[in-house]
């Protein structure tokens, strides 16, 4: 009996035997997604929805990462007045019914109208430290390290407040929006002062709070360790995060699916392909893409493996290239 796409992905997430390896890739559907603000331009949500619809109907992916384009910016009114760690520590939550949360729940509901739970869906959510990159007017790469040096306890309080709102979002996205889980994006901080010990003390508690909320709603959550623009991460910082599957920049980190599966204690893993215009997925011919697919599976096996990319794939990438991966994964 042929497994449905939901059955395929469920089995893969549980490291069970499957008829073929599930495949999922994703695009951004809004230009300048890190700066796009659906509050100032309501048409962005429509563009995002229509982008999902066109992609879903054309490719019929085995699972879908639902993009939060237009909502990267966390619109806290106090951000403009934050100039010190003490200011940051005085934040209060936006609240469970804030439009930033309500509109994203509405977005996911709208996307489910045409996906109809035919496949697993994971909504894109960012960790508090990543949210600050797009949302604090005076953000720079040394700001969090400077704030921690000034008043670590205040930074922890501020991050916890943001985490409360994101945790609410995560739980509601699943319970009310209908997503199967979240695709939770984290990243090592690009500051030598923020060591593993500092990260686990200051940043990890809020990230764990968000995952706990998501897990209360549904255990099918994915951790994405983002290697965007060549950013390197120590994957071991995240081995104790309670998620069903891990996705990281296999090409950027030079850590294969097989190696990552060992690092993460045998949990399911997603990815394998590079996501830039210079990688095989974008540049290789059909034979090269299919050969790379078969190489990845020969190395990693077929249980607990979902094929995808390091991160979002380039706009305009021909969908036939993604189909080559799926076709090669059947063999």
mmCIF file of C-alpha atoms in Angstrom:
data_model
loop_
_atom_site.group_PDB
_atom_site.id
_atom_site.type_symbol
_atom_site.label_atom_id
_atom_site.label_comp_id
_atom_site.label_asym_id
_atom_site.label_seq_id
_atom_site.Cartn_x
_atom_site.Cartn_y
_atom_site.Cartn_z
ATOM 1 C CA UNK A 1 0.000 0.000 0.000
ATOM 2 C CA UNK A 2 1.435 3.363 -1.028
ATOM 3 C CA UNK A 3 2.124 5.749 1.828
ATOM 4 C CA UNK A 4 0.546 9.189 1.665
ATOM 5 C CA UNK A 5 2.848 12.196 1.906
ATOM 6 C CA UNK A 6 1.797 12.729 5.512
ATOM 7 C CA UNK A 7 2.548 9.094 6.306
ATOM 8 C CA UNK A 8 5.934 9.344 4.586
ATOM 9 C CA UNK A 9 6.982 12.391 6.590
ATOM 10 C CA UNK A 10 5.588 11.077 9.859
ATOM 11 C CA UNK A 11 7.557 7.861 9.382
ATOM 12 C CA UNK A 12 10.720 9.755 8.445
ATOM 13 C CA UNK A 13 10.449 11.959 11.528
ATOM 14 C CA UNK A 14 10.164 8.805 13.649
ATOM 15 C CA UNK A 15 13.115 7.055 11.926
ATOM 16 C CA UNK A 16 10.831 4.359 10.561
ATOM 17 C CA UNK A 17 11.067 2.601 7.227
ATOM 18 C CA UNK A 18 9.596 4.488 4.292
ATOM 19 C CA UNK A 19 8.723 3.742 0.662
ATOM 20 C CA UNK A 20 10.735 6.723 -0.577
ATOM 21 C CA UNK A 21 12.611 9.650 0.940
ATOM 22 C CA UNK A 22 10.457 12.783 1.439
ATOM 23 C CA UNK A 23 11.588 15.978 -0.292
ATOM 24 C CA UNK A 24 10.942 19.595 0.702
ATOM 25 C CA UNK A 25 12.444 22.881 -0.485
ATOM 26 C CA UNK A 26 11.234 26.432 0.110
ATOM 27 C CA UNK A 27 11.367 29.911 -1.381
ATOM 28 C CA UNK A 28 10.808 33.405 -0.049
ATOM 29 C CA UNK A 29 7.747 34.880 -1.721
ATOM 30 C CA UNK A 30 8.270 38.540 -0.751
ATOM 31 C CA UNK A 31 11.165 40.726 -1.886
ATOM 32 C CA UNK A 32 13.606 41.910 0.831
ATOM 33 C CA UNK A 33 11.888 39.577 3.270
ATOM 34 C CA UNK A 34 14.031 40.680 6.242
ATOM 35 C CA UNK A 35 12.844 44.297 5.863
ATOM 36 C CA UNK A 36 9.335 43.726 4.517
ATOM 37 C CA UNK A 37 6.629 44.862 6.939
ATOM 38 C CA UNK A 38 3.107 43.525 6.431
ATOM 39 C CA UNK A 39 1.804 46.150 8.865
ATOM 40 C CA UNK A 40 2.810 49.055 6.648
ATOM 41 C CA UNK A 41 2.097 47.172 3.396
ATOM 42 C CA UNK A 42 -0.905 44.830 3.728
ATOM 43 C CA UNK A 43 -0.390 43.557 0.167
ATOM 44 C CA UNK A 44 2.660 41.600 1.369
ATOM 45 C CA UNK A 45 0.516 38.947 3.043
ATOM 46 C CA UNK A 46 -1.412 38.486 -0.190
ATOM 47 C CA UNK A 47 1.865 38.093 -2.123
ATOM 48 C CA UNK A 48 3.071 35.564 0.422
ATOM 49 C CA UNK A 49 -0.158 33.554 0.233
ATOM 50 C CA UNK A 50 -0.255 33.563 -3.565
ATOM 51 C CA UNK A 51 3.420 32.581 -3.702
ATOM 52 C CA UNK A 52 2.746 29.588 -1.480
ATOM 53 C CA UNK A 53 -0.296 28.637 -3.542
ATOM 54 C CA UNK A 54 1.539 28.743 -6.875
ATOM 55 C CA UNK A 55 4.485 26.762 -5.505
ATOM 56 C CA UNK A 56 2.316 24.183 -3.772
ATOM 57 C CA UNK A 57 0.146 23.553 -6.796
ATOM 58 C CA UNK A 58 3.095 23.386 -9.207
ATOM 59 C CA UNK A 59 5.487 21.199 -7.203
ATOM 60 C CA UNK A 60 3.261 19.367 -4.720
ATOM 61 C CA UNK A 61 6.047 19.104 -2.088
ATOM 62 C CA UNK A 62 6.107 16.275 0.418
ATOM 63 C CA UNK A 63 6.165 18.783 3.295
ATOM 64 C CA UNK A 64 6.049 22.572 3.452
ATOM 65 C CA UNK A 65 7.888 25.224 5.391
ATOM 66 C CA UNK A 66 5.376 28.067 5.690
ATOM 67 C CA UNK A 67 7.217 31.355 5.233
ATOM 68 C CA UNK A 68 6.710 34.263 7.646
ATOM 69 C CA UNK A 69 7.667 36.871 5.034
ATOM 70 C CA UNK A 70 6.370 40.266 6.136
ATOM 71 C CA UNK A 71 6.569 39.392 9.843
ATOM 72 C CA UNK A 72 10.306 39.123 10.519
ATOM 73 C CA UNK A 73 10.139 42.467 12.327
ATOM 74 C CA UNK A 74 8.895 42.224 15.919
ATOM 75 C CA UNK A 75 7.058 45.552 16.286
ATOM 76 C CA UNK A 76 7.730 46.370 19.921
ATOM 77 C CA UNK A 77 6.979 50.050 20.563
ATOM 78 C CA UNK A 78 9.737 50.283 23.199
ATOM 79 C CA UNK A 79 12.551 49.315 20.818
ATOM 80 C CA UNK A 80 13.203 52.869 19.654
ATOM 81 C CA UNK A 81 14.027 53.878 23.236
ATOM 82 C CA UNK A 82 16.476 51.032 23.965
ATOM 83 C CA UNK A 83 20.017 52.367 24.295
ATOM 84 C CA UNK A 84 21.372 50.198 27.118
ATOM 85 C CA UNK A 85 21.058 46.788 28.730
ATOM 86 C CA UNK A 86 18.971 48.349 31.488
ATOM 87 C CA UNK A 87 16.507 49.694 28.903
ATOM 88 C CA UNK A 88 16.334 46.274 27.281
ATOM 89 C CA UNK A 89 15.603 44.622 30.614
ATOM 90 C CA UNK A 90 12.504 46.806 31.086
ATOM 91 C CA UNK A 91 10.604 45.317 28.133
ATOM 92 C CA UNK A 92 7.079 44.034 28.684
ATOM 93 C CA UNK A 93 5.391 41.432 26.437
ATOM 94 C CA UNK A 94 3.236 42.581 23.540
ATOM 95 C CA UNK A 95 0.543 40.196 24.781
ATOM 96 C CA UNK A 96 -1.156 37.094 23.426
ATOM 97 C CA UNK A 97 -3.672 39.015 21.285
ATOM 98 C CA UNK A 98 -1.266 41.505 19.693
ATOM 99 C CA UNK A 99 -1.819 41.986 15.929
ATOM 100 C CA UNK A 100 1.709 40.668 15.232
ATOM 101 C CA UNK A 101 0.536 37.317 16.594
ATOM 102 C CA UNK A 102 -3.055 37.490 15.364
ATOM 103 C CA UNK A 103 -2.063 38.253 11.778
ATOM 104 C CA UNK A 104 0.383 35.358 11.626
ATOM 105 C CA UNK A 105 -2.222 32.938 12.969
ATOM 106 C CA UNK A 106 -4.595 34.259 10.288
ATOM 107 C CA UNK A 107 -1.875 33.794 7.647
ATOM 108 C CA UNK A 108 -1.383 30.135 8.549
ATOM 109 C CA UNK A 109 -5.149 29.536 8.557
ATOM 110 C CA UNK A 110 -5.335 30.992 5.067
ATOM 111 C CA UNK A 111 -2.492 28.794 3.821
ATOM 112 C CA UNK A 112 -4.201 25.706 5.214
ATOM 113 C CA UNK A 113 -7.267 26.406 3.078
ATOM 114 C CA UNK A 114 -5.496 25.088 -0.016
ATOM 115 C CA UNK A 115 -2.972 22.760 1.627
ATOM 116 C CA UNK A 116 -5.846 21.059 3.475
ATOM 117 C CA UNK A 117 -3.510 19.049 5.685
ATOM 118 C CA UNK A 118 -2.437 16.971 2.677
ATOM 119 C CA UNK A 119 1.162 17.389 3.854
ATOM 120 C CA UNK A 120 3.004 18.344 7.031
ATOM 121 C CA UNK A 121 3.477 22.092 7.458
ATOM 122 C CA UNK A 122 6.077 23.842 9.644
ATOM 123 C CA UNK A 123 5.764 27.583 10.232
ATOM 124 C CA UNK A 124 8.942 29.652 10.126
ATOM 125 C CA UNK A 125 9.717 31.228 13.525
ATOM 126 C CA UNK A 126 12.888 32.983 14.653
ATOM 127 C CA UNK A 127 14.636 32.897 18.027
ATOM 128 C CA UNK A 128 14.645 36.148 20.062
ATOM 129 C CA UNK A 129 18.259 37.009 19.238
ATOM 130 C CA UNK A 130 17.543 36.590 15.515
ATOM 131 C CA UNK A 131 14.404 38.745 15.792
ATOM 132 C CA UNK A 132 16.510 41.564 17.237
ATOM 133 C CA UNK A 133 18.668 41.666 14.096
ATOM 134 C CA UNK A 134 15.712 42.963 12.099
ATOM 135 C CA UNK A 135 13.795 44.802 14.797
ATOM 136 C CA UNK A 136 16.150 46.927 16.929
ATOM 137 C CA UNK A 137 16.823 50.241 15.166
ATOM 138 C CA UNK A 138 20.398 50.438 16.496
ATOM 139 C CA UNK A 139 21.280 46.754 16.124
ATOM 140 C CA UNK A 140 24.862 45.836 15.235
ATOM 141 C CA UNK A 141 26.948 42.689 15.687
ATOM 142 C CA UNK A 142 28.496 43.829 18.964
ATOM 143 C CA UNK A 143 25.315 45.140 20.606
ATOM 144 C CA UNK A 144 24.258 41.986 22.448
ATOM 145 C CA UNK A 145 27.800 41.331 23.636
ATOM 146 C CA UNK A 146 28.046 44.930 24.858
ATOM 147 C CA UNK A 147 24.705 44.657 26.644
ATOM 148 C CA UNK A 148 25.749 41.375 28.313
ATOM 149 C CA UNK A 149 28.992 42.973 29.514
ATOM 150 C CA UNK A 150 26.958 45.850 30.936
ATOM 151 C CA UNK A 151 24.165 43.873 32.646
ATOM 152 C CA UNK A 152 23.737 40.183 31.831
ATOM 153 C CA UNK A 153 20.661 39.760 34.031
ATOM 154 C CA UNK A 154 18.874 42.586 32.212
ATOM 155 C CA UNK A 155 19.617 40.984 28.853
ATOM 156 C CA UNK A 156 18.210 37.673 30.068
ATOM 157 C CA UNK A 157 15.034 39.466 31.211
ATOM 158 C CA UNK A 158 14.634 41.218 27.870
ATOM 159 C CA UNK A 159 15.165 38.043 25.865
ATOM 160 C CA UNK A 160 12.706 36.209 28.109
ATOM 161 C CA UNK A 161 10.010 38.798 27.380
ATOM 162 C CA UNK A 162 10.489 38.413 23.630
ATOM 163 C CA UNK A 163 10.491 34.641 24.076
ATOM 164 C CA UNK A 164 7.119 34.854 25.852
ATOM 165 C CA UNK A 165 5.544 36.486 22.820
ATOM 166 C CA UNK A 166 7.203 34.093 20.370
ATOM 167 C CA UNK A 167 6.155 31.120 22.529
ATOM 168 C CA UNK A 168 2.569 32.367 22.385
ATOM 169 C CA UNK A 169 2.888 32.693 18.614
ATOM 170 C CA UNK A 170 4.296 29.171 18.282
ATOM 171 C CA UNK A 171 1.550 27.587 20.344
ATOM 172 C CA UNK A 172 -1.272 29.461 18.604
ATOM 173 C CA UNK A 173 0.147 28.816 15.131
ATOM 174 C CA UNK A 174 -0.219 25.098 15.802
ATOM 175 C CA UNK A 175 -3.392 25.014 17.905
ATOM 176 C CA UNK A 176 -5.394 27.609 15.991
ATOM 177 C CA UNK A 177 -3.577 28.069 12.697
ATOM 178 C CA UNK A 178 -3.385 24.371 11.910
ATOM 179 C CA UNK A 179 0.372 24.023 11.335
ATOM 180 C CA UNK A 180 1.878 20.679 12.311
ATOM 181 C CA UNK A 181 4.803 22.383 14.018
ATOM 182 C CA UNK A 182 7.329 25.176 13.806
ATOM 183 C CA UNK A 183 10.568 25.473 11.854
ATOM 184 C CA UNK A 184 12.571 27.262 14.540
ATOM 185 C CA UNK A 185 15.580 29.250 13.366
ATOM 186 C CA UNK A 186 18.542 29.720 15.724
ATOM 187 C CA UNK A 187 22.135 30.779 15.195
ATOM 188 C CA UNK A 188 25.377 31.137 17.164
ATOM 189 C CA UNK A 189 25.976 34.820 17.927
ATOM 190 C CA UNK A 190 28.714 36.367 15.776
ATOM 191 C CA UNK A 191 30.707 37.747 18.712
ATOM 192 C CA UNK A 192 33.700 35.951 20.253
ATOM 193 C CA UNK A 193 32.600 37.090 23.727
ATOM 194 C CA UNK A 194 29.432 35.005 23.422
ATOM 195 C CA UNK A 195 30.909 31.575 24.024
ATOM 196 C CA UNK A 196 28.949 28.351 24.324
ATOM 197 C CA UNK A 197 28.654 28.825 28.096
ATOM 198 C CA UNK A 198 27.340 32.377 27.698
ATOM 199 C CA UNK A 199 24.914 31.288 24.983
ATOM 200 C CA UNK A 200 23.518 28.437 27.076
ATOM 201 C CA UNK A 201 23.152 30.776 30.057
ATOM 202 C CA UNK A 202 21.660 33.825 28.324
ATOM 203 C CA UNK A 203 20.028 32.750 25.053
ATOM 204 C CA UNK A 204 19.122 29.070 25.352
ATOM 205 C CA UNK A 205 16.486 29.467 28.130
ATOM 206 C CA UNK A 206 14.265 31.644 25.944
ATOM 207 C CA UNK A 207 14.733 29.358 22.957
ATOM 208 C CA UNK A 208 13.838 26.360 25.102
ATOM 209 C CA UNK A 209 10.750 28.190 26.359
ATOM 210 C CA UNK A 210 9.553 28.640 22.762
ATOM 211 C CA UNK A 211 10.142 24.979 21.938
ATOM 212 C CA UNK A 212 8.354 23.886 25.101
ATOM 213 C CA UNK A 213 5.305 25.893 24.036
ATOM 214 C CA UNK A 214 5.409 24.428 20.536
ATOM 215 C CA UNK A 215 5.848 20.918 21.941
ATOM 216 C CA UNK A 216 2.810 21.363 24.176
ATOM 217 C CA UNK A 217 0.778 21.879 21.022
ATOM 218 C CA UNK A 218 2.465 19.232 18.846
ATOM 219 C CA UNK A 219 5.785 17.391 19.064
ATOM 220 C CA UNK A 220 6.563 17.634 15.346
ATOM 221 C CA UNK A 221 8.927 20.623 15.509
ATOM 222 C CA UNK A 222 12.110 21.262 13.537
ATOM 223 C CA UNK A 223 15.239 23.145 14.621
ATOM 224 C CA UNK A 224 16.999 25.085 11.860
ATOM 225 C CA UNK A 225 20.587 26.105 12.689
ATOM 226 C CA UNK A 226 21.015 28.888 10.186
ATOM 227 C CA UNK A 227 24.148 29.217 8.085
ATOM 228 C CA UNK A 228 22.804 32.097 5.998
ATOM 229 C CA UNK A 229 25.410 34.044 4.042
ATOM 230 C CA UNK A 230 28.163 31.658 5.125
ATOM 231 C CA UNK A 231 27.632 32.043 8.892
ATOM 232 C CA UNK A 232 29.288 29.171 10.798
ATOM 233 C CA UNK A 233 27.748 27.481 13.839
ATOM 234 C CA UNK A 234 28.843 24.967 16.439
ATOM 235 C CA UNK A 235 26.019 22.437 16.140
ATOM 236 C CA UNK A 236 26.789 20.917 19.536
ATOM 237 C CA UNK A 237 25.252 23.938 21.268
ATOM 238 C CA UNK A 238 21.830 22.556 20.320
ATOM 239 C CA UNK A 239 22.083 18.826 21.029
ATOM 240 C CA UNK A 240 19.753 19.045 24.040
ATOM 241 C CA UNK A 241 16.979 20.964 22.290
ATOM 242 C CA UNK A 242 13.726 18.974 22.291
ATOM 243 C CA UNK A 243 12.782 18.749 18.616
ATOM 244 C CA UNK A 244 11.748 16.007 16.230
ATOM 245 C CA UNK A 245 14.242 16.892 13.475
ATOM 246 C CA UNK A 246 17.283 19.062 12.764
ATOM 247 C CA UNK A 247 18.198 21.108 9.698
ATOM 248 C CA UNK A 248 21.539 22.892 9.337
ATOM 249 C CA UNK A 249 23.752 24.261 6.560
ATOM 250 C CA UNK A 250 25.421 20.987 5.613
ATOM 251 C CA UNK A 251 27.514 22.614 2.894
ATOM 252 C CA UNK A 252 28.540 25.705 4.890
ATOM 253 C CA UNK A 253 29.382 23.707 8.010
ATOM 254 C CA UNK A 254 30.872 20.818 5.998
ATOM 255 C CA UNK A 255 28.861 18.430 8.157
ATOM 256 C CA UNK A 256 26.991 15.784 6.182
ATOM 257 C CA UNK A 257 23.556 14.398 6.960
ATOM 258 C CA UNK A 258 25.213 11.215 8.235
ATOM 259 C CA UNK A 259 27.562 13.147 10.543
ATOM 260 C CA UNK A 260 24.782 15.403 11.777
ATOM 261 C CA UNK A 261 22.582 12.445 12.579
ATOM 262 C CA UNK A 262 25.317 11.168 14.888
ATOM 263 C CA UNK A 263 25.774 14.594 16.523
ATOM 264 C CA UNK A 264 22.045 14.806 17.249
ATOM 265 C CA UNK A 265 21.729 11.347 18.740
ATOM 266 C CA UNK A 266 20.106 9.673 15.764
ATOM 267 C CA UNK A 267 17.201 12.105 15.400
ATOM 268 C CA UNK A 268 15.721 12.774 11.975
ATOM 269 C CA UNK A 269 17.602 15.253 9.803
ATOM 270 C CA UNK A 270 16.569 17.506 6.924
ATOM 271 C CA UNK A 271 18.696 18.934 4.124
ATOM 272 C CA UNK A 272 21.833 17.847 2.332
ATOM 273 C CA UNK A 273 21.898 20.278 -0.607
ATOM 274 C CA UNK A 274 23.516 23.697 -0.744
ATOM 275 C CA UNK A 275 21.101 26.560 -1.355
ATOM 276 C CA UNK A 276 23.161 29.117 -3.291
ATOM 277 C CA UNK A 277 23.296 29.792 -7.027
ATOM 278 C CA UNK A 278 26.762 28.204 -7.023
ATOM 279 C CA UNK A 279 25.663 24.842 -5.582
ATOM 280 C CA UNK A 280 24.791 21.657 -7.464
ATOM 281 C CA UNK A 281 21.052 22.086 -7.019
ATOM 282 C CA UNK A 282 21.147 25.358 -8.968
ATOM 283 C CA UNK A 283 24.048 24.744 -11.360
ATOM 284 C CA UNK A 284 24.222 21.017 -12.013
ATOM 285 C CA UNK A 285 22.535 19.286 -14.914
ATOM 286 C CA UNK A 286 19.942 16.571 -14.333
ATOM 287 C CA UNK A 287 22.551 13.826 -14.107
ATOM 288 C CA UNK A 288 24.608 15.770 -11.556
ATOM 289 C CA UNK A 289 21.631 16.596 -9.325
ATOM 290 C CA UNK A 290 20.410 13.000 -9.380
ATOM 291 C CA UNK A 291 23.899 11.670 -8.716
ATOM 292 C CA UNK A 292 24.260 13.994 -5.718
ATOM 293 C CA UNK A 293 20.895 12.835 -4.388
ATOM 294 C CA UNK A 294 21.961 9.210 -4.605
ATOM 295 C CA UNK A 295 25.350 10.006 -3.056
ATOM 296 C CA UNK A 296 23.676 11.688 -0.068
ATOM 297 C CA UNK A 297 21.398 8.715 0.498
ATOM 298 C CA UNK A 298 24.153 6.160 0.026
ATOM 299 C CA UNK A 299 26.094 7.949 2.752
ATOM 300 C CA UNK A 300 23.247 8.720 5.180
ATOM 301 C CA UNK A 301 20.844 5.861 4.552
ATOM 302 C CA UNK A 302 17.100 6.297 4.092
ATOM 303 C CA UNK A 303 15.668 6.167 7.594
ATOM 304 C CA UNK A 304 15.174 9.464 9.374
ATOM 305 C CA UNK A 305 16.237 11.405 6.271
ATOM 306 C CA UNK A 306 14.241 14.186 4.595
ATOM 307 C CA UNK A 307 15.949 15.775 1.601
ATOM 308 C CA UNK A 308 16.102 19.551 1.352
ATOM 309 C CA UNK A 309 18.601 22.385 1.408
ATOM 310 C CA UNK A 310 20.783 24.353 3.808
ATOM 311 C CA UNK A 311 18.194 27.135 3.805
ATOM 312 C CA UNK A 312 15.813 28.898 1.417
ATOM 313 C CA UNK A 313 16.623 28.198 -2.239
ATOM 314 C CA UNK A 314 17.116 31.000 -4.805
ATOM 315 C CA UNK A 315 14.097 32.744 -6.267
ATOM 316 C CA UNK A 316 13.395 31.593 -9.779
ATOM 317 C CA UNK A 317 15.004 28.171 -9.348
ATOM 318 C CA UNK A 318 13.343 25.846 -11.860
ATOM 319 C CA UNK A 319 10.994 23.444 -10.097
ATOM 320 C CA UNK A 320 12.112 20.618 -12.377
ATOM 321 C CA UNK A 321 15.390 20.652 -10.432
ATOM 322 C CA UNK A 322 13.528 19.847 -7.240
ATOM 323 C CA UNK A 323 11.668 17.108 -9.071
ATOM 324 C CA UNK A 324 15.007 15.591 -10.132
ATOM 325 C CA UNK A 325 15.847 15.197 -6.431
ATOM 326 C CA UNK A 326 12.514 13.561 -5.662
ATOM 327 C CA UNK A 327 12.801 11.229 -8.641
ATOM 328 C CA UNK A 328 16.340 10.156 -7.690
ATOM 329 C CA UNK A 329 15.240 9.640 -4.096
ATOM 330 C CA UNK A 330 12.711 7.020 -5.168
ATOM 331 C CA UNK A 331 15.386 4.686 -6.466
#
